[in-house]
CSV table of C-alpha atoms in Angstrom, one decimal:
chain,number,residue,atom,x,y,z
A,1,MET,CA,-0.1,0.1,0.1
A,2,PRO,CA,1.6,3.1,-0.8
A,3,ARG,CA,1.9,6.0,1.7
A,4,SER,CA,0.2,9.1,1.7
A,5,ARG,CA,2.6,12.2,1.4
A,6,THR,CA,1.9,14.2,4.2
A,7,LEU,CA,1.1,14.2,7.7
A,8,ILE,CA,0.5,17.2,9.8
A,9,LEU,CA,0.7,17.4,13.3
A,10,LEU,CA,-1.8,20.1,14.4
A,11,ALA,CA,-1.6,21.2,18.2
A,12,LYS,CA,-5.0,22.1,19.0
A,13,ALA,CA,-8.4,20.6,18.7
A,14,PRO,CA,-10.0,20.7,14.8
A,15,ASP,CA,-11.0,23.8,14.0
A,16,PRO,CA,-14.5,23.8,11.8
A,17,ALA,CA,-13.3,26.4,9.5
A,18,LEU,CA,-10.9,23.6,7.9
A,19,ALA,CA,-13.9,21.9,6.3
A,20,ALA,CA,-15.6,25.3,5.3
A,21,ASN,CA,-16.3,26.4,1.9
A,22,TYR,CA,-14.5,29.3,0.8
A,23,PRO,CA,-14.8,32.3,0.3
A,24,GLY,CA,-17.3,32.6,3.4
A,25,SER,CA,-17.9,34.2,6.6
A,26,ASP,CA,-14.3,33.2,7.9
A,27,PRO,CA,-10.9,33.7,6.0
A,28,ARG,CA,-9.3,30.3,4.8
A,29,HIS,CA,-7.3,28.5,7.3
A,30,ASP,CA,-3.4,27.9,6.2
A,31,ILE,CA,-3.8,24.3,7.5
A,32,GLY,CA,-6.7,23.9,5.6
A,33,GLU,CA,-5.0,25.3,2.4
A,34,LEU,CA,-2.2,22.5,3.1
A,35,VAL,CA,-4.9,19.8,3.6
A,36,ARG,CA,-6.4,20.6,0.2
A,37,ILE,CA,-3.2,21.1,-1.7
A,38,LEU,CA,-1.5,18.1,-0.5
A,39,ASP,CA,-4.2,16.0,0.5
A,40,ALA,CA,-2.5,15.7,3.6
A,41,THR,CA,-3.8,13.6,6.6
A,42,VAL,CA,-4.3,15.8,10.0
A,43,LEU,CA,-3.8,14.5,13.6
A,44,ASN,CA,-4.8,16.8,16.7
A,45,PHE,CA,-5.6,16.5,20.3
A,46,ASN,CA,-8.8,14.7,19.5
A,47,ASP,CA,-7.0,11.9,18.0
A,48,VAL,CA,-4.7,11.7,21.1
A,49,GLU,CA,-7.6,11.1,23.4
A,50,ARG,CA,-9.2,8.7,21.5
A,51,SER,CA,-5.9,6.8,21.0
A,52,SER,CA,-5.7,3.5,23.0
A,53,HIS,CA,-1.9,2.7,22.6
A,54,PRO,CA,-0.2,2.4,25.6
A,55,LEU,CA,2.9,4.5,24.4
A,56,VAL,CA,0.3,7.2,23.5
A,57,LYS,CA,-1.1,7.0,26.9
A,58,VAL,CA,2.3,7.1,28.7
A,59,ALA,CA,3.4,10.3,26.6
A,60,ARG,CA,-0.1,12.0,27.5
A,61,ARG,CA,0.8,12.1,31.1
A,62,ARG,CA,3.6,14.6,30.2
A,63,GLY,CA,1.0,16.6,28.3
A,64,ARG,CA,-1.1,16.5,25.1
A,65,TYR,CA,2.0,17.9,23.2
A,66,TRP,CA,3.6,14.7,24.1
A,67,GLY,CA,0.6,12.4,23.4
A,68,LEU,CA,0.4,13.9,19.9
A,69,ALA,CA,4.0,13.7,19.1
A,70,MET,CA,4.1,10.0,20.3
A,71,LEU,CA,1.3,9.3,18.3
A,72,GLY,CA,2.9,10.9,15.2
A,73,LEU,CA,6.0,8.8,15.8
A,74,LEU,CA,4.1,5.6,15.8
A,75,ARG,CA,2.6,6.6,12.3
A,76,ARG,CA,5.3,8.3,10.7
A,77,HIS,CA,6.0,5.1,8.6
A,78,GLU,CA,2.8,5.9,6.6
A,79,PHE,CA,4.2,9.1,5.1
A,80,GLU,CA,6.9,10.6,3.4
A,81,ASN,CA,6.6,14.0,4.9
A,82,ILE,CA,5.6,15.3,8.1
A,83,TYR,CA,4.6,19.1,8.9
A,84,LEU,CA,4.7,20.4,12.5
A,85,THR,CA,2.7,23.6,13.0
A,86,GLY,CA,5.0,25.3,15.6
A,87,GLU,CA,7.6,24.7,18.2
A,88,ASP,CA,5.2,23.8,20.8
A,89,ILE,CA,4.6,20.5,18.8
A,90,GLY,CA,7.9,20.6,16.8
A,91,MET,CA,10.2,20.4,20.4
A,92,PRO,CA,8.4,17.1,21.7
A,93,PHE,CA,8.6,15.4,18.4
A,94,ALA,CA,12.2,16.2,17.6
A,95,VAL,CA,13.2,14.6,20.9
A,96,LEU,CA,11.4,11.5,19.9
A,97,LEU,CA,12.6,11.4,16.5
A,98,HIS,CA,16.2,12.0,18.1
A,99,ALA,CA,15.8,9.0,20.5
A,100,ALA,CA,14.4,7.1,17.5
A,101,ARG,CA,17.0,8.0,15.3
A,102,ALA,CA,14.5,8.9,12.6
A,103,TYR,CA,15.9,11.8,10.6
A,104,GLY,CA,14.9,14.1,7.8
A,105,GLN,CA,11.4,13.5,7.6
A,106,ALA,CA,10.2,16.4,9.5
A,107,THR,CA,9.6,19.9,8.4
A,108,VAL,CA,8.8,22.4,11.4
A,109,LEU,CA,7.6,26.0,11.5
A,110,VAL,CA,9.5,27.9,14.3
A,111,HIS,CA,7.5,31.1,15.4
A,112,HIS,CA,9.6,32.2,18.2
A,113,GLY,CA,13.0,30.5,18.4
A,114,GLY,CA,14.9,33.4,20.4
A,115,THR,CA,14.4,32.6,24.0
A,116,PRO,CA,17.6,31.3,25.7
A,117,LYS,CA,16.0,28.2,26.8
A,118,ARG,CA,14.6,27.3,23.2
A,119,ARG,CA,17.9,28.4,21.4
A,120,ALA,CA,19.5,25.7,23.8
A,121,ALA,CA,17.0,23.0,23.1
A,122,LEU,CA,17.4,23.8,19.2
A,123,ARG,CA,21.2,23.5,19.7
A,124,ALA,CA,21.1,20.1,21.4
A,125,LEU,CA,18.8,18.4,19.0
A,126,GLY,CA,20.9,19.4,16.1
A,127,HIS,CA,19.5,19.8,12.7
A,128,LYS,CA,19.4,16.0,11.7
A,129,VAL,CA,16.0,15.7,12.7
A,130,TRP,CA,14.9,18.3,10.5
A,131,ARG,CA,14.0,18.2,6.7
A,132,ASN,CA,13.4,21.8,6.6
A,133,VAL,CA,13.1,24.7,9.3
A,134,LEU,CA,10.5,27.5,8.2
A,135,CYS,CA,10.5,31.0,10.0
A,136,VAL,CA,8.1,33.9,8.8
A,137,SER,CA,10.7,36.6,9.3
A,138,GLU,CA,14.3,37.5,8.3
A,139,ARG,CA,15.1,38.0,11.9
A,140,GLN,CA,14.4,35.0,13.3
A,141,ARG,CA,16.1,33.1,10.3
A,142,GLU,CA,19.3,35.1,11.7
A,143,VAL,CA,18.5,33.6,15.2
A,144,LEU,CA,18.4,30.2,13.8
A,145,VAL,CA,21.3,30.5,11.7
A,146,ASN,CA,23.7,32.4,13.4
A,147,ASP,CA,22.4,32.0,17.1
A,148,VAL,CA,21.5,28.3,17.0
A,149,GLY,CA,23.7,27.1,14.5
A,150,LEU,CA,21.4,25.3,11.8
A,151,PRO,CA,22.4,25.1,8.3
A,152,SER,CA,21.3,27.8,6.2
A,153,TYR,CA,20.1,25.5,3.6
A,154,LYS,CA,17.7,23.8,6.0
A,155,VAL,CA,16.4,27.3,7.2
A,156,GLN,CA,13.5,28.7,4.6
A,157,GLN,CA,12.4,31.9,5.3
A,158,PHE,CA,8.8,33.2,3.9
A,159,HIS,CA,6.3,35.8,4.4
A,160,GLN,CA,3.1,35.6,6.5
A,161,GLY,CA,0.3,34.8,4.3
A,162,VAL,CA,-3.4,36.6,4.2
A,163,ASP,CA,-6.8,35.5,2.6
A,164,GLU,CA,-6.7,37.9,0.1
A,165,THR,CA,-10.1,36.9,-0.8
A,166,PHE,CA,-11.3,38.1,2.5
A,167,PHE,CA,-9.3,40.5,3.8
A,168,ARG,CA,-9.8,42.9,0.9
A,169,PRO,CA,-11.4,46.3,0.0
A,170,LEU,CA,-14.8,46.0,-1.4
A,171,PRO,CA,-17.4,48.4,-3.0
A,172,SER,CA,-19.8,48.0,-0.2
A,173,ASP,CA,-17.4,48.6,2.2
A,174,PRO,CA,-18.2,52.0,4.5
A,175,SER,CA,-16.0,55.2,3.9
A,176,PRO,CA,-13.3,55.4,6.6
A,177,GLY,CA,-14.9,56.5,9.6
A,178,ASP,CA,-13.7,58.7,12.5
A,179,TYR,CA,-11.5,56.1,14.6
A,180,VAL,CA,-7.9,54.7,14.5
A,181,PHE,CA,-7.9,50.9,14.8
A,182,SER,CA,-5.2,48.7,16.6
A,183,CYS,CA,-5.6,45.2,17.7
A,184,GLY,CA,-3.8,42.1,19.1
A,185,ARG,CA,-1.8,40.8,22.3
A,186,ASP,CA,1.4,39.2,21.8
A,187,SER,CA,4.1,41.7,22.7
A,188,ARG,CA,2.0,44.7,22.4
A,189,ASP,CA,3.3,48.1,23.8
A,190,TYR,CA,-0.1,49.2,24.4
A,191,PRO,CA,1.2,51.9,27.5
A,192,THR,CA,3.3,53.8,24.6
A,193,LEU,CA,0.1,54.1,22.7
A,194,HIS,CA,-1.8,55.3,25.5
A,195,LYS,CA,0.5,57.9,26.3
A,196,ALA,CA,0.6,59.2,22.4
A,197,VAL,CA,-3.0,59.2,22.3
A,198,GLN,CA,-3.8,61.3,25.2
A,199,GLY,CA,-4.7,65.0,24.0
A,200,LEU,CA,-5.4,63.7,20.6
A,201,ASP,CA,-9.0,64.6,19.4
A,202,ILE,CA,-9.0,61.1,17.9
A,203,LYS,CA,-10.7,58.1,18.9
A,204,PHE,CA,-9.2,54.9,18.9
A,205,ARG,CA,-10.5,51.1,19.0
A,206,VAL,CA,-8.2,48.8,20.4
A,207,VAL,CA,-9.1,44.9,20.4
A,208,ALA,CA,-6.6,43.7,23.1
A,209,SER,CA,-7.4,40.1,22.9
A,210,GLY,CA,-6.6,39.1,19.5
A,211,TRP,CA,-9.6,38.3,17.8
A,212,SER,CA,-11.9,35.4,18.2
A,213,SER,CA,-15.7,34.9,18.5
A,214,LEU,CA,-15.0,32.5,21.4
A,215,PRO,CA,-15.6,33.2,25.0
A,216,GLY,CA,-12.9,33.3,27.3
A,217,VAL,CA,-10.3,34.8,25.2
A,218,ARG,CA,-7.6,36.6,27.4
A,219,GLN,CA,-7.3,40.3,27.0
A,220,ALA,CA,-3.8,42.5,27.3
A,221,SER,CA,-3.9,44.0,30.6
A,222,ASN,CA,-1.5,46.6,29.8
A,223,ILE,CA,-4.3,49.0,28.4
A,224,ASP,CA,-7.4,50.6,29.8
A,225,SER,CA,-10.2,52.5,28.3
A,226,SER,CA,-10.2,56.4,28.3
A,227,SER,CA,-11.8,59.5,27.1
A,228,ASN,CA,-11.0,58.7,23.4
A,229,VAL,CA,-9.8,55.0,23.7
A,230,THR,CA,-12.6,52.2,23.7
A,231,VAL,CA,-10.9,48.8,24.4
A,232,GLU,CA,-12.7,45.7,23.1
A,233,ARG,CA,-12.2,42.1,23.0
A,234,GLY,CA,-13.1,38.9,21.1
A,235,LEU,CA,-13.9,40.0,17.8
A,236,SER,CA,-15.1,37.6,15.2
A,237,PHE,CA,-13.2,37.4,11.9
A,238,ALA,CA,-16.3,39.2,10.2
A,239,ALA,CA,-16.7,41.7,12.9
A,240,LEU,CA,-12.7,42.2,12.6
A,241,ARG,CA,-12.6,42.9,8.8
A,242,ASP,CA,-15.4,45.4,9.5
A,243,ALA,CA,-13.4,47.2,11.8
A,244,TYR,CA,-10.3,47.3,9.5
A,245,ALA,CA,-12.6,48.6,6.8
A,246,GLY,CA,-14.1,51.4,9.0
A,247,ALA,CA,-10.9,52.7,10.4
A,248,ARG,CA,-8.9,55.6,8.8
A,249,PHE,CA,-5.6,53.3,9.6
A,250,VAL,CA,-4.4,51.0,11.9
A,251,VAL,CA,-1.6,51.2,14.8
A,252,PHE,CA,0.6,48.4,15.9
A,253,PRO,CA,2.7,49.3,19.0
A,254,LEU,CA,5.2,46.7,19.6
A,255,ASP,CA,7.7,45.4,21.9
A,256,SER,CA,11.3,45.1,20.8
A,257,VAL,CA,11.4,41.1,20.1
A,258,ASP,CA,13.4,39.0,17.6
A,259,TYR,CA,10.2,37.2,16.3
A,260,ALA,CA,7.3,38.3,14.2
A,261,ALA,CA,5.0,39.7,16.6
A,262,GLY,CA,2.2,41.6,14.8
A,263,VAL,CA,2.6,40.3,11.6
A,264,THR,CA,-0.8,38.8,11.1
A,265,GLY,CA,-2.5,41.9,11.7
A,266,MET,CA,-0.1,43.9,9.8
A,267,CYS,CA,-0.7,42.0,6.6
A,268,GLU,CA,-4.4,41.9,7.0
A,269,ALA,CA,-4.6,45.5,7.2
A,270,MET,CA,-2.6,46.5,4.5
A,271,ALA,CA,-4.5,43.6,2.7
A,272,MET,CA,-7.5,45.9,3.2
A,273,GLY,CA,-5.7,48.9,1.5
A,274,LYS,CA,-5.4,50.3,4.8
A,275,ALA,CA,-2.1,52.7,6.0
A,276,VAL,CA,0.0,51.2,8.9
A,277,ILE,CA,2.0,52.4,11.6
A,278,VAL,CA,4.3,50.3,13.4
A,279,SER,CA,7.3,50.2,16.0
A,280,ALA,CA,10.6,49.1,14.7
A,281,SER,CA,10.7,45.9,16.5
A,282,PRO,CA,13.3,43.6,14.6
A,283,GLY,CA,10.9,40.9,13.8
A,284,VAL,CA,8.9,42.7,11.5
A,285,ALA,CA,11.5,44.5,10.1
A,286,ASP,CA,10.9,42.9,6.5
A,287,TYR,CA,7.3,43.7,6.6
A,288,VAL,CA,7.0,47.4,6.3
A,289,VAL,CA,9.2,49.8,4.3
A,290,PRO,CA,9.3,53.2,6.1
A,291,GLY,CA,7.3,55.4,4.3
A,292,VAL,CA,6.3,53.3,1.5
A,293,SER,CA,4.1,50.2,2.8
A,294,GLY,CA,3.9,52.0,6.3
A,295,LEU,CA,5.3,54.7,8.8
A,296,VAL,CA,7.8,53.1,11.4
A,297,VAL,CA,8.4,54.9,14.5
A,298,PRO,CA,10.9,53.7,17.4
A,299,VAL,CA,10.2,51.1,20.0
A,300,GLY,CA,9.0,52.9,23.1
A,301,ASP,CA,9.0,56.5,21.5
A,302,ALA,CA,5.3,58.2,22.5
A,303,GLY,CA,6.2,61.4,20.7
A,304,ALA,CA,7.4,59.9,17.7
A,305,LEU,CA,4.1,57.4,17.7
A,306,GLN,CA,1.8,60.7,18.3
A,307,ARG,CA,3.5,62.6,15.5
A,308,ALA,CA,3.2,59.6,13.1
A,309,ILE,CA,-0.6,59.6,14.1
């Protein structure tokens, strides 16, 4: 029996959007596109819970990531390629691959390999376990090659994707409203934004929890509503798209980090035809050309951010 080409280890419960028809009420999911294009098989946390294999049960005691990694290890012979959606599942799976001396089959997407602990772990594992290591910013590629020591030919950098059929200007969109929009939670420097907007006769909408229609989405704790700032949470994708469409422009105040914090929102906003103002975080330096695709201000500089606004 011929092996299927690709196995994807998806480190979460299945997303109903994976099977949705597009275009629709939500943007296309990157994993859904991979499944469609590659005719891939997906294993996720639900498969771990259903598994009766004793090794999976033992690994599951260490956590769901380890259970999923063990399930993938046991089924690796059925596939030519294995794709790991992030280092959260990639690291446990690499440990098991290394122990089994199973090399050259796995490709991992590394979102953030820059913490000292993670760099040390990546160095200890070496590069033999990986067929390819993917990242979404040039700075992260530098970290993986120069700091971690992975061979440059194994580290592939590509830019963050965006569903251009969902996030795009439409004739039915309202004219830009009277507010400036900001969104996201990871490594957001909202205190600097709050200082920058004081005294401005401009309304700001801030969605400080990312975007999700699901309950319980944690909100950033470093910004509060004020006279001209409204803090929201839990937007659906359709509501997020409408928020972009109605904004004058979109601001991404970022901490100085070496991974691509904020990149998803930046790409969505630009796909919607919106100007962006971005902090000069190293992790997104290759996404915005100053004065061309956006305005770039120094990290933590409230005065510069206010002038750009």
